[in-house]
mmCIF file of C-alpha atoms in Angstrom:
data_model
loop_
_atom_site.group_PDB
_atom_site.id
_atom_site.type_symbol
_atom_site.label_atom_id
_atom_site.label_comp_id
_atom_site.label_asym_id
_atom_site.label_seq_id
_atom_site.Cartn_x
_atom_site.Cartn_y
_atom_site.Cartn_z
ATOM 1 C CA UNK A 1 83.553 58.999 -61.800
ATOM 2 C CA UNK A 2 84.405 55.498 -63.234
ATOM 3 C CA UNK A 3 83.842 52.665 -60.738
ATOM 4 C CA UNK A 4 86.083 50.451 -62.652
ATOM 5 C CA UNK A 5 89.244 52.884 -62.469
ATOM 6 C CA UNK A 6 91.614 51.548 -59.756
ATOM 7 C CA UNK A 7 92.177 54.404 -58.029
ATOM 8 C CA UNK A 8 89.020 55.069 -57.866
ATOM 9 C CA UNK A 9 88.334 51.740 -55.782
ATOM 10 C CA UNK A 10 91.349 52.261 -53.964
ATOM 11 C CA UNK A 11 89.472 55.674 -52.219
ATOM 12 C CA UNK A 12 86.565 53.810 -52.222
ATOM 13 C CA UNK A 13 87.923 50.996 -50.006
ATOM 14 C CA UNK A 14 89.226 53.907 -47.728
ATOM 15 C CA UNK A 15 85.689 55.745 -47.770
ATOM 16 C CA UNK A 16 84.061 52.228 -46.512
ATOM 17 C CA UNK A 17 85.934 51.525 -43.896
ATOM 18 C CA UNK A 18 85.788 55.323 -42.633
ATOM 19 C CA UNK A 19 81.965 54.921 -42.794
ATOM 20 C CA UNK A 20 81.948 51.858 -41.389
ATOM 21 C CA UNK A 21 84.020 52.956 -38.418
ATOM 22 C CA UNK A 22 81.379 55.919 -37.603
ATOM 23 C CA UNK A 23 78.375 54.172 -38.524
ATOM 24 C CA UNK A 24 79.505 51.232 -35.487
ATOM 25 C CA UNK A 25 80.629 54.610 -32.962
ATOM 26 C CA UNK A 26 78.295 55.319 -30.055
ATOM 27 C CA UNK A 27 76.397 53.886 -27.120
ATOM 28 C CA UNK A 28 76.697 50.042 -27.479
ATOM 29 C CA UNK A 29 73.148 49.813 -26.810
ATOM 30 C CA UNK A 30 72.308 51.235 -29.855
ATOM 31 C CA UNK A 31 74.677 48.818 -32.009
ATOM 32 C CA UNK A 32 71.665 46.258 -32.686
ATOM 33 C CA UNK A 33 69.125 48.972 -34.027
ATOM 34 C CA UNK A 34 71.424 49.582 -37.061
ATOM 35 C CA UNK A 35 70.440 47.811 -40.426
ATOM 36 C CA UNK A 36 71.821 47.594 -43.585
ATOM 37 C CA UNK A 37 70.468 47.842 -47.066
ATOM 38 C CA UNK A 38 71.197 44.609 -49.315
ATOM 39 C CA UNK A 39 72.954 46.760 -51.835
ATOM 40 C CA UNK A 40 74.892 48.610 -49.174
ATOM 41 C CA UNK A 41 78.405 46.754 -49.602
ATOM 42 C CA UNK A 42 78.066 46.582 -53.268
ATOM 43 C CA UNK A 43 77.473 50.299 -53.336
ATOM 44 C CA UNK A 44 80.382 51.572 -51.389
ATOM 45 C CA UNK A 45 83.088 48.862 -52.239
ATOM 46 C CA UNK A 46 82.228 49.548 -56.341
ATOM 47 C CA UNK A 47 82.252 45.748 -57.057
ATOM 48 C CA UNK A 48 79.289 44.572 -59.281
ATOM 49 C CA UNK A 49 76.429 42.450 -58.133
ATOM 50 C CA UNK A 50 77.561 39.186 -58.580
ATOM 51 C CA UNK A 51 80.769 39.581 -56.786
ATOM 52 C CA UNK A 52 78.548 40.245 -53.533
ATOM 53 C CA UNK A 53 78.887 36.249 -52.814
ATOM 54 C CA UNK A 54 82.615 36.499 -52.442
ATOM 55 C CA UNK A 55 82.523 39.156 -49.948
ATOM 56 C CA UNK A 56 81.451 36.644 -47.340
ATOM 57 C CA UNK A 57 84.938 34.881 -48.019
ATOM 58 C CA UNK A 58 87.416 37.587 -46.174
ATOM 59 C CA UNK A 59 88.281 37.201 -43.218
ATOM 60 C CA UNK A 60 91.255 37.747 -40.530
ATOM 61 C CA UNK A 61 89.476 37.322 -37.079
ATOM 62 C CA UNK A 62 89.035 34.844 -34.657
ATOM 63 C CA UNK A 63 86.692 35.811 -31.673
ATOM 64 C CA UNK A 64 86.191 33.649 -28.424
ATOM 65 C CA UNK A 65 82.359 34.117 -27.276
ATOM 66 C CA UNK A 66 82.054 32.566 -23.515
ATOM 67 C CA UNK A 67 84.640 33.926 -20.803
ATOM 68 C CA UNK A 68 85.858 37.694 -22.619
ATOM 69 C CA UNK A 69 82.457 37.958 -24.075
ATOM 70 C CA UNK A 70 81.054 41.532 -22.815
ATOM 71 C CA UNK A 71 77.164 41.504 -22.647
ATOM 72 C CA UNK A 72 76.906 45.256 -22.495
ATOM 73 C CA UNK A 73 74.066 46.438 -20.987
ATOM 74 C CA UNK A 74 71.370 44.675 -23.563
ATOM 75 C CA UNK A 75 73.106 41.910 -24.222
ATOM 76 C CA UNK A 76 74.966 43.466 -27.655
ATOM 77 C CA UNK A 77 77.966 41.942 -29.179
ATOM 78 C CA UNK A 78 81.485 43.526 -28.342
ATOM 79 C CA UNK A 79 82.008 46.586 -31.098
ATOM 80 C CA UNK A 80 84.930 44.746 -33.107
ATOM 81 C CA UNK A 81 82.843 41.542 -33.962
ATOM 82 C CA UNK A 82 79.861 43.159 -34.608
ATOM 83 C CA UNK A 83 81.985 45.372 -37.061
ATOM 84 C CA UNK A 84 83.040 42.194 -38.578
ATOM 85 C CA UNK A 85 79.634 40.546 -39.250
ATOM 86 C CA UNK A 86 77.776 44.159 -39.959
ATOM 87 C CA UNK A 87 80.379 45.059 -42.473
ATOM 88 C CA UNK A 88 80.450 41.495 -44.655
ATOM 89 C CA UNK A 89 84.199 41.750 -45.679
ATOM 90 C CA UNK A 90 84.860 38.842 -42.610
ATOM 91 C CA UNK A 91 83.358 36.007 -41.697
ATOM 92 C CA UNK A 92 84.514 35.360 -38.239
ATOM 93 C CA UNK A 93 85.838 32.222 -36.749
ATOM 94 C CA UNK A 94 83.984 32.341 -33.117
ATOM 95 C CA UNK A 95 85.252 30.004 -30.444
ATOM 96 C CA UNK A 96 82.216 29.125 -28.521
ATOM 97 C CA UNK A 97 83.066 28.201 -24.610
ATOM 98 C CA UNK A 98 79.407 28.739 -22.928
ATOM 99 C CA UNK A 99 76.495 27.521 -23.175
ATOM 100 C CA UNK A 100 74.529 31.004 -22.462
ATOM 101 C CA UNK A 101 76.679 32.258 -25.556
ATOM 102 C CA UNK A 102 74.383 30.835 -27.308
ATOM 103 C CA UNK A 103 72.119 33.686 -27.283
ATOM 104 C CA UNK A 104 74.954 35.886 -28.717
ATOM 105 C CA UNK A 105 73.076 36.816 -32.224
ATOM 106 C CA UNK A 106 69.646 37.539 -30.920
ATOM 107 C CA UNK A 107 70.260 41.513 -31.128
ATOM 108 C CA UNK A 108 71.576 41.592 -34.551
ATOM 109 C CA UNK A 109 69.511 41.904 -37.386
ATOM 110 C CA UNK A 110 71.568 41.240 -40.839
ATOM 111 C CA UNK A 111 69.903 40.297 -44.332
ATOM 112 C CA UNK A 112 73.090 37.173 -44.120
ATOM 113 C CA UNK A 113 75.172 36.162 -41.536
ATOM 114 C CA UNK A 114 78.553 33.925 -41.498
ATOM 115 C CA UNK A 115 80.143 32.153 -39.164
ATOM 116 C CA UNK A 116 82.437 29.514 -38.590
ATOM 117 C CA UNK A 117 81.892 28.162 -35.202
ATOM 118 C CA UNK A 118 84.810 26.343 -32.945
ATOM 119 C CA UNK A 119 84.977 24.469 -29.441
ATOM 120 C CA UNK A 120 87.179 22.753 -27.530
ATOM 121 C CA UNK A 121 84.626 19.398 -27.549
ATOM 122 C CA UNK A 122 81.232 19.127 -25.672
ATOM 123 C CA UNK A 123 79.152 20.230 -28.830
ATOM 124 C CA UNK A 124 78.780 23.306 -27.824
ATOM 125 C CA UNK A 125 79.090 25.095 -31.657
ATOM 126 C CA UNK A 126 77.062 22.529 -32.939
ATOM 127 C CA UNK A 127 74.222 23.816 -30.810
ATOM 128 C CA UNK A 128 74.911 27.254 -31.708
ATOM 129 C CA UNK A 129 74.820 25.747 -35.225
ATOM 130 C CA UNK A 130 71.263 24.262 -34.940
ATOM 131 C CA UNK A 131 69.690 27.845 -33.054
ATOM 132 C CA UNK A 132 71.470 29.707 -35.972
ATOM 133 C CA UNK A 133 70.046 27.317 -38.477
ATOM 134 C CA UNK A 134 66.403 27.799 -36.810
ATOM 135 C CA UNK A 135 66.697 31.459 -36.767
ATOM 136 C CA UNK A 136 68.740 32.674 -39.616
ATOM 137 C CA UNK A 137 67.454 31.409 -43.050
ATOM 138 C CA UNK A 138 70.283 33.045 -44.724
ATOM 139 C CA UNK A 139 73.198 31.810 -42.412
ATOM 140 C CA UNK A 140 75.603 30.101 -43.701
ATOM 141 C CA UNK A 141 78.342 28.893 -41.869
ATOM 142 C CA UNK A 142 80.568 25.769 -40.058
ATOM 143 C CA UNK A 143 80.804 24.295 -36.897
ATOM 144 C CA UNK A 144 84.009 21.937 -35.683
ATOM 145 C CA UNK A 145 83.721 18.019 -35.295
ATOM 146 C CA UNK A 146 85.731 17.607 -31.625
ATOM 147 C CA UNK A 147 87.042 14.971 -30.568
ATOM 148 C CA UNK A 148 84.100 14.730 -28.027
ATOM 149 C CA UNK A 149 81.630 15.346 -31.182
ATOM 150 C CA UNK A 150 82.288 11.804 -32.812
ATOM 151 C CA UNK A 151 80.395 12.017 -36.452
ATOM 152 C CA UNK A 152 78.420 8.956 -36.628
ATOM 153 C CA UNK A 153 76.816 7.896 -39.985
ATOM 154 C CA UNK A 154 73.342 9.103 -38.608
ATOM 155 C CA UNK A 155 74.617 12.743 -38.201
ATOM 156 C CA UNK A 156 72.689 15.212 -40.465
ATOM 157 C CA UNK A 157 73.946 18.407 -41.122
ATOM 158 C CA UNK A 158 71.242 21.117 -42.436
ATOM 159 C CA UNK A 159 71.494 22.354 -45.979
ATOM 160 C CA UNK A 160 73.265 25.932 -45.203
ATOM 161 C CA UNK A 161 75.957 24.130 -42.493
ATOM 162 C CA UNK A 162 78.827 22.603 -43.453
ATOM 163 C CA UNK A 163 81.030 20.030 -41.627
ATOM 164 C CA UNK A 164 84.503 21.373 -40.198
ATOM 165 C CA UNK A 165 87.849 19.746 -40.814
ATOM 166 C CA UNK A 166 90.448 21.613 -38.640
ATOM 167 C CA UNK A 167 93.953 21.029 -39.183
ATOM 168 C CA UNK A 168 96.556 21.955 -36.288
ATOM 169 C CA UNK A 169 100.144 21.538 -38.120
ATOM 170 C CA UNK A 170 101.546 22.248 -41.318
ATOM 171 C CA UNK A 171 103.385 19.405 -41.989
ATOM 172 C CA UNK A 172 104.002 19.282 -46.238
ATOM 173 C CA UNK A 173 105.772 15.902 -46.535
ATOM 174 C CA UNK A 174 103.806 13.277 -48.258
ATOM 175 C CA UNK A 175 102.603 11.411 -46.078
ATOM 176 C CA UNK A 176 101.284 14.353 -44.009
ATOM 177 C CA UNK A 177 99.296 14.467 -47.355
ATOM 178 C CA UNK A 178 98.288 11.373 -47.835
ATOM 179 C CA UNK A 179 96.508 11.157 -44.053
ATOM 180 C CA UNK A 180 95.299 14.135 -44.803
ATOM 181 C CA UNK A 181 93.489 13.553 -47.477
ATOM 182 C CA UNK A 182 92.215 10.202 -45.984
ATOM 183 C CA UNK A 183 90.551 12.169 -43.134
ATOM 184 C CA UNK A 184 89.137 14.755 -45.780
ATOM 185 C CA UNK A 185 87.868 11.682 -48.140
ATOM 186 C CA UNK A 186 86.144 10.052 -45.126
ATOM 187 C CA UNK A 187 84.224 13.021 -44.004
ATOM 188 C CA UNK A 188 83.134 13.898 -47.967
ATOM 189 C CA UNK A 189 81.700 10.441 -48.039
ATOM 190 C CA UNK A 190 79.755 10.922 -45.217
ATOM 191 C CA UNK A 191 78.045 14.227 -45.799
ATOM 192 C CA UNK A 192 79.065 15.295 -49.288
ATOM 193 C CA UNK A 193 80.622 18.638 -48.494
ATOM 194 C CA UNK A 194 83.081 19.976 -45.855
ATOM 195 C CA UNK A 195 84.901 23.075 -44.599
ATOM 196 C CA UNK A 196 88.652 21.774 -44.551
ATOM 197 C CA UNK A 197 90.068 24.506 -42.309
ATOM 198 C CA UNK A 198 94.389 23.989 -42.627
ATOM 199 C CA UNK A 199 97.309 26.346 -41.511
ATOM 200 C CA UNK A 200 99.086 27.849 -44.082
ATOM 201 C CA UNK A 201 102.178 26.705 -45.038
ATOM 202 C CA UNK A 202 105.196 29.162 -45.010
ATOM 203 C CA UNK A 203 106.688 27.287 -48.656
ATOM 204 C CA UNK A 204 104.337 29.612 -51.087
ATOM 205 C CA UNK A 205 104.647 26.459 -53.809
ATOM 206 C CA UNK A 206 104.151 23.571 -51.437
ATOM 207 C CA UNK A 207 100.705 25.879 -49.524
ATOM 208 C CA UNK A 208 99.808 26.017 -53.304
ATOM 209 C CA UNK A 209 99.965 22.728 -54.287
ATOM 210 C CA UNK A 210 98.346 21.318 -51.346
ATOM 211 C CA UNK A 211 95.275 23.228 -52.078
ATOM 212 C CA UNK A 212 95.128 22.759 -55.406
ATOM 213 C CA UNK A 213 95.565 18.642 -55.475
ATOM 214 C CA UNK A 214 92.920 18.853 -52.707
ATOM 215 C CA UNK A 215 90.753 20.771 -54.654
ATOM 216 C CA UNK A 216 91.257 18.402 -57.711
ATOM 217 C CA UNK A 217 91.053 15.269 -55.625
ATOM 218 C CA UNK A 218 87.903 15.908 -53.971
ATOM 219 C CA UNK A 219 85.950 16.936 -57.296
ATOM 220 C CA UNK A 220 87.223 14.048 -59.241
ATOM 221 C CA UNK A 221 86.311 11.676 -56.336
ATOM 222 C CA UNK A 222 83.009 13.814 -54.959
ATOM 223 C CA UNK A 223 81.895 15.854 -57.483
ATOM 224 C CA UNK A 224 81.664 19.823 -57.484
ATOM 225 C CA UNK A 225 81.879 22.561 -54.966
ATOM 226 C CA UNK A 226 82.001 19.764 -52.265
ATOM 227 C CA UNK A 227 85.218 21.048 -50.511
ATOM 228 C CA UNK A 228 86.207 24.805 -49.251
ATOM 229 C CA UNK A 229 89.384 25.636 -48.062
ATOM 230 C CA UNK A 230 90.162 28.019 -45.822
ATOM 231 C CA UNK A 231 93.623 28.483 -44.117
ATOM 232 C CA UNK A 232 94.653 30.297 -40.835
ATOM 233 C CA UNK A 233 98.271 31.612 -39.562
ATOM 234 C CA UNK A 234 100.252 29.995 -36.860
ATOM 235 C CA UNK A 235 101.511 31.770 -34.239
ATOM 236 C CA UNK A 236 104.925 30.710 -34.199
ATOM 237 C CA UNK A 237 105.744 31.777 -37.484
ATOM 238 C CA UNK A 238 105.079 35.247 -36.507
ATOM 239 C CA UNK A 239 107.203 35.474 -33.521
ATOM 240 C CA UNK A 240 110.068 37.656 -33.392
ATOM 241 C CA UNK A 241 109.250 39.370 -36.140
ATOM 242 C CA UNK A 242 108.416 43.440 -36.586
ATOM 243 C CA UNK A 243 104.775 43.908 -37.205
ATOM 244 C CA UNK A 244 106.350 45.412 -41.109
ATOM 245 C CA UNK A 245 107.707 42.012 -41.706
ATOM 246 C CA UNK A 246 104.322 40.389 -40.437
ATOM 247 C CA UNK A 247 102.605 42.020 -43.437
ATOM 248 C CA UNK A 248 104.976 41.321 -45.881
ATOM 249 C CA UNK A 249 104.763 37.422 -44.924
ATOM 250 C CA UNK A 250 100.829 37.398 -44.786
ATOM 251 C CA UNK A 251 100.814 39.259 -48.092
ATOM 252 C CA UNK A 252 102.655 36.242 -49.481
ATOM 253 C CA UNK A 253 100.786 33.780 -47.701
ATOM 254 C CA UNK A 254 97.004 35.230 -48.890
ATOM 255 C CA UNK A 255 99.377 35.593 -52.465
ATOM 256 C CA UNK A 256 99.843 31.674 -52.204
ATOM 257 C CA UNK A 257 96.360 30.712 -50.772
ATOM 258 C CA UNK A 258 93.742 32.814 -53.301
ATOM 259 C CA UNK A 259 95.942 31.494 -56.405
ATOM 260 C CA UNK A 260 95.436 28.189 -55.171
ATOM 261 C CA UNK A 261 91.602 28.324 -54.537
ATOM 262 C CA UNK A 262 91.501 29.153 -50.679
ATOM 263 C CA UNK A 263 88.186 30.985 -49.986
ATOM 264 C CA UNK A 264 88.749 32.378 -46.681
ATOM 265 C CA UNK A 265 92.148 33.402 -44.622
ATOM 266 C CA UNK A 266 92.680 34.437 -41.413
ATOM 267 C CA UNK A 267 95.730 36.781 -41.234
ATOM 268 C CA UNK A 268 95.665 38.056 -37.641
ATOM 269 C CA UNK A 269 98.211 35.996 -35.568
ATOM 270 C CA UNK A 270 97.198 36.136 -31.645
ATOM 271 C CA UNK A 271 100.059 39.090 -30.982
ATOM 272 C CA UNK A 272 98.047 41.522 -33.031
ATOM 273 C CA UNK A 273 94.593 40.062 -32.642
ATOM 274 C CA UNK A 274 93.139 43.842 -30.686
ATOM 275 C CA UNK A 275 95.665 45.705 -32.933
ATOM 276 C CA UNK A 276 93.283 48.050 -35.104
ATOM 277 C CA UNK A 277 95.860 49.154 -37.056
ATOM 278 C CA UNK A 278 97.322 45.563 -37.695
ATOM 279 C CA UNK A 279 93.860 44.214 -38.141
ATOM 280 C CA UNK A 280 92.771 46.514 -40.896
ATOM 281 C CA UNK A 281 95.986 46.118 -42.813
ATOM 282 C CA UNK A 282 95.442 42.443 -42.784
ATOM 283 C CA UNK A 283 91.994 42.809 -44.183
ATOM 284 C CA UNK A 284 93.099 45.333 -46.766
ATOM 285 C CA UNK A 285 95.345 42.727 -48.047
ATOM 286 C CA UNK A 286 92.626 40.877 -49.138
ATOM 287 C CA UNK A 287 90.139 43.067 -50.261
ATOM 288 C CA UNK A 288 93.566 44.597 -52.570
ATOM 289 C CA UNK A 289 94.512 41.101 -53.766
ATOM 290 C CA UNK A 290 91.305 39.630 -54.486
ATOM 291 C CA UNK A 291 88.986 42.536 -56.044
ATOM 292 C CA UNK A 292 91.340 45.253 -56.882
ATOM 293 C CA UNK A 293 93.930 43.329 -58.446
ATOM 294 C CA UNK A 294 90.957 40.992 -60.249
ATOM 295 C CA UNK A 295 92.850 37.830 -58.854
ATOM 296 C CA UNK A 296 89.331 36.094 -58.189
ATOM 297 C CA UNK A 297 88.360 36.257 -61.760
ATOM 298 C CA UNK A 298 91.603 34.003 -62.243
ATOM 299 C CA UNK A 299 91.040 31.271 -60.209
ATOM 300 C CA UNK A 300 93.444 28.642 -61.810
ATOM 301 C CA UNK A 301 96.344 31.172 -62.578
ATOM 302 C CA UNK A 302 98.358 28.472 -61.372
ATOM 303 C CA UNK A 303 98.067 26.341 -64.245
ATOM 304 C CA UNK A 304 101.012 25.806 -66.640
ATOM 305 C CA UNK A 305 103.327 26.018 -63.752
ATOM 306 C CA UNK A 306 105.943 23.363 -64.305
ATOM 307 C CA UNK A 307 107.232 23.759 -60.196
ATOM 308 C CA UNK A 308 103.631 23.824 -59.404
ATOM 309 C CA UNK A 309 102.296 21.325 -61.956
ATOM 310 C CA UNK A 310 105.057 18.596 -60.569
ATOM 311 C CA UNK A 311 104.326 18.838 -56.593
ATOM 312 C CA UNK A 312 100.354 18.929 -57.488
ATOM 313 C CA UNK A 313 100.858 15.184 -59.359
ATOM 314 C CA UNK A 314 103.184 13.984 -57.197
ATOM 315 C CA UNK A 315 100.549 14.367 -54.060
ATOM 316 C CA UNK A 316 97.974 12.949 -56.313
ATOM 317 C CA UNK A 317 99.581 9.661 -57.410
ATOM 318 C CA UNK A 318 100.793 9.162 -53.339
ATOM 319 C CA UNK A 319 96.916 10.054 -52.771
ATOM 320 C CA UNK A 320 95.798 7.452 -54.846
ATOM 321 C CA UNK A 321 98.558 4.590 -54.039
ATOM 322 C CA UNK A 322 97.221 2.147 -51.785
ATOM 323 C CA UNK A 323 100.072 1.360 -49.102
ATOM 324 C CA UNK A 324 101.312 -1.795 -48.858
ATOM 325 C CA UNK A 325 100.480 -4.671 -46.159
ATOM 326 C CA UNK A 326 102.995 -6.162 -44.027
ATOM 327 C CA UNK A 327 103.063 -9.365 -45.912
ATOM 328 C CA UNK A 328 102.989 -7.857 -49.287
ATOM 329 C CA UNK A 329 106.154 -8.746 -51.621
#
């Protein structure tokens, strides 16, 4: 059998998730006893060893740990996130709204773990953060700055957290832009490296070129791999809309958002959050675009595109203009 024939993958993919799925069946008590080989994913999803790292980059789920949370008898995770974090292919976004939900991850035993953590202010993922930190070497992962969560210039972030940006709207005018990019500049200064978490925008060019002159801006200005993007879907531009369409329009948006350097997407709007069926499809989109149609080995595809080319320099040069004073002439 040759790994590197597409069909090939494309049963594989379907073999995964069908051992995934009965692997994760039975008593949830049992859930935290299972472990998982390091080679596991790589084995079963036929990608080669070094593409492991990227698998930690899909995801379409966002759980809230606190008030739906279900304990289970030993304390377990519910079946669908642990399927999530188990499996590698998503990296949850967990909104954290107790403070005993902080105990969440002592029953699962991973070789790496990812998270990106959420609340609604009180520093409540930040302390998840630290005990995840303390007890998972290998985690890697963000937390959210709240508004009650002021960064100060004393904050310290360890090594294998990074800083959240969350952006609520999708606004692509310029000088949506420009204060974006003001906020994004002032938190790179700070702590040299930053989750910048945006919605996508429905304009496939205009979501492209947003990433991409943030991507450029922030290396020229910060250096390296000191900004990841990842983008999630707005409700309202999924409503009224058959669950067909849905796809069609996320398949665009992931499309616009791995061309243009996103690492992680969350497809899943609220509507169709405990929709198996809609779930899976959403993270088969990814796992289709990015490995079996190779469009992670082209990460600046983009390039040479005069439409995208234009709207990329024209958000750098009103990035870079200084606006002008009151009394200026």
């Amino acid at each position: 059998m040759d790994r590197n024939d597409p069909s090939v993958q494309s049963d594989m993919f379907s073999q995964w998730f069908a051992r995934a799925d009965k692997e994760l069946k039975g008593d949830a008590h049992d859930r935290q006893n299972i472990h998982l080989g390091e080679d596991w994913q790589t084995k079963a999803l036929g990608i080669s060893t070094d593409a492991v790292s990227s698998l930690g980059e899909l995801s379409t789920n966002e759980w809230s740990i606190g008030d739906d949370f279900r304990e289970g008898d030993d304390g377990v995770l519910n079946r669908t996130l642990l399927e999530d974090l188990m499996t590698g292919l998503e990296s949850p976004t967990v909104w954290v709204q107790k403070e005993n939900s902080l105990n969440f991850l002592e029953e699962i035993s991973l070789p790496h773990i990812q998270l990106h953590l959420r609340d609604q202010g009180g520093g409540l993922s930040e302390q998840l953060a630290q005990k995840l930190s303390q007890n998972h070497g290998v985690w890697s992962g963000s937390y959210s700055l709240t508004r009650d969560s002021i960064v100060t210039d004393s904050d310290r972030f360890p090594d294998n957290v990074w800083p959240a940006l969350v952006l609520e709207t999708a606004i692509g005018g310029r000088q949506s832009f420009s204060s974006s990019w003001s906020a994004i500049s002032n938190m790179l200064d700070q702590h040299g490296r930053i989750i910048l978490d945006r919605p996508f925008d429905l304009d496939f060019y205009r979501n492209a070129s947003w990433n991409r002159a943030l991507l450029y801006l922030a290396k020229e200005t910060f250096g390296e791999q000191c900004l990841v993007i990842h983008q999630y879907v707005l409700d309202k531009d999924f409503e009224g809309i058959r669950q067909e369409d849905a796809l069609i329009r996320s398949s665009v948006m992931a499309l616009s958002s791995i061309l243009s350097g996103a690492k992680l997407l969350r497809l899943c709007p609220t509507r169709w959050r405990n929709d198996d069926n809609f779930r899976r499809l959403a993270r088969n989109i990814q796992l289709l675009l990015r490995h079996e149609s190779n469009l992670n080995k082209w990460p600046d595809i983009l390039a040479g595109s005069h439409t995208v080319d234009a709207l990329v320099w024209d958000l750098i040069r009103v990035a870079n203009t200084k606006p002008s004073l009151p009394n200026d002439k």
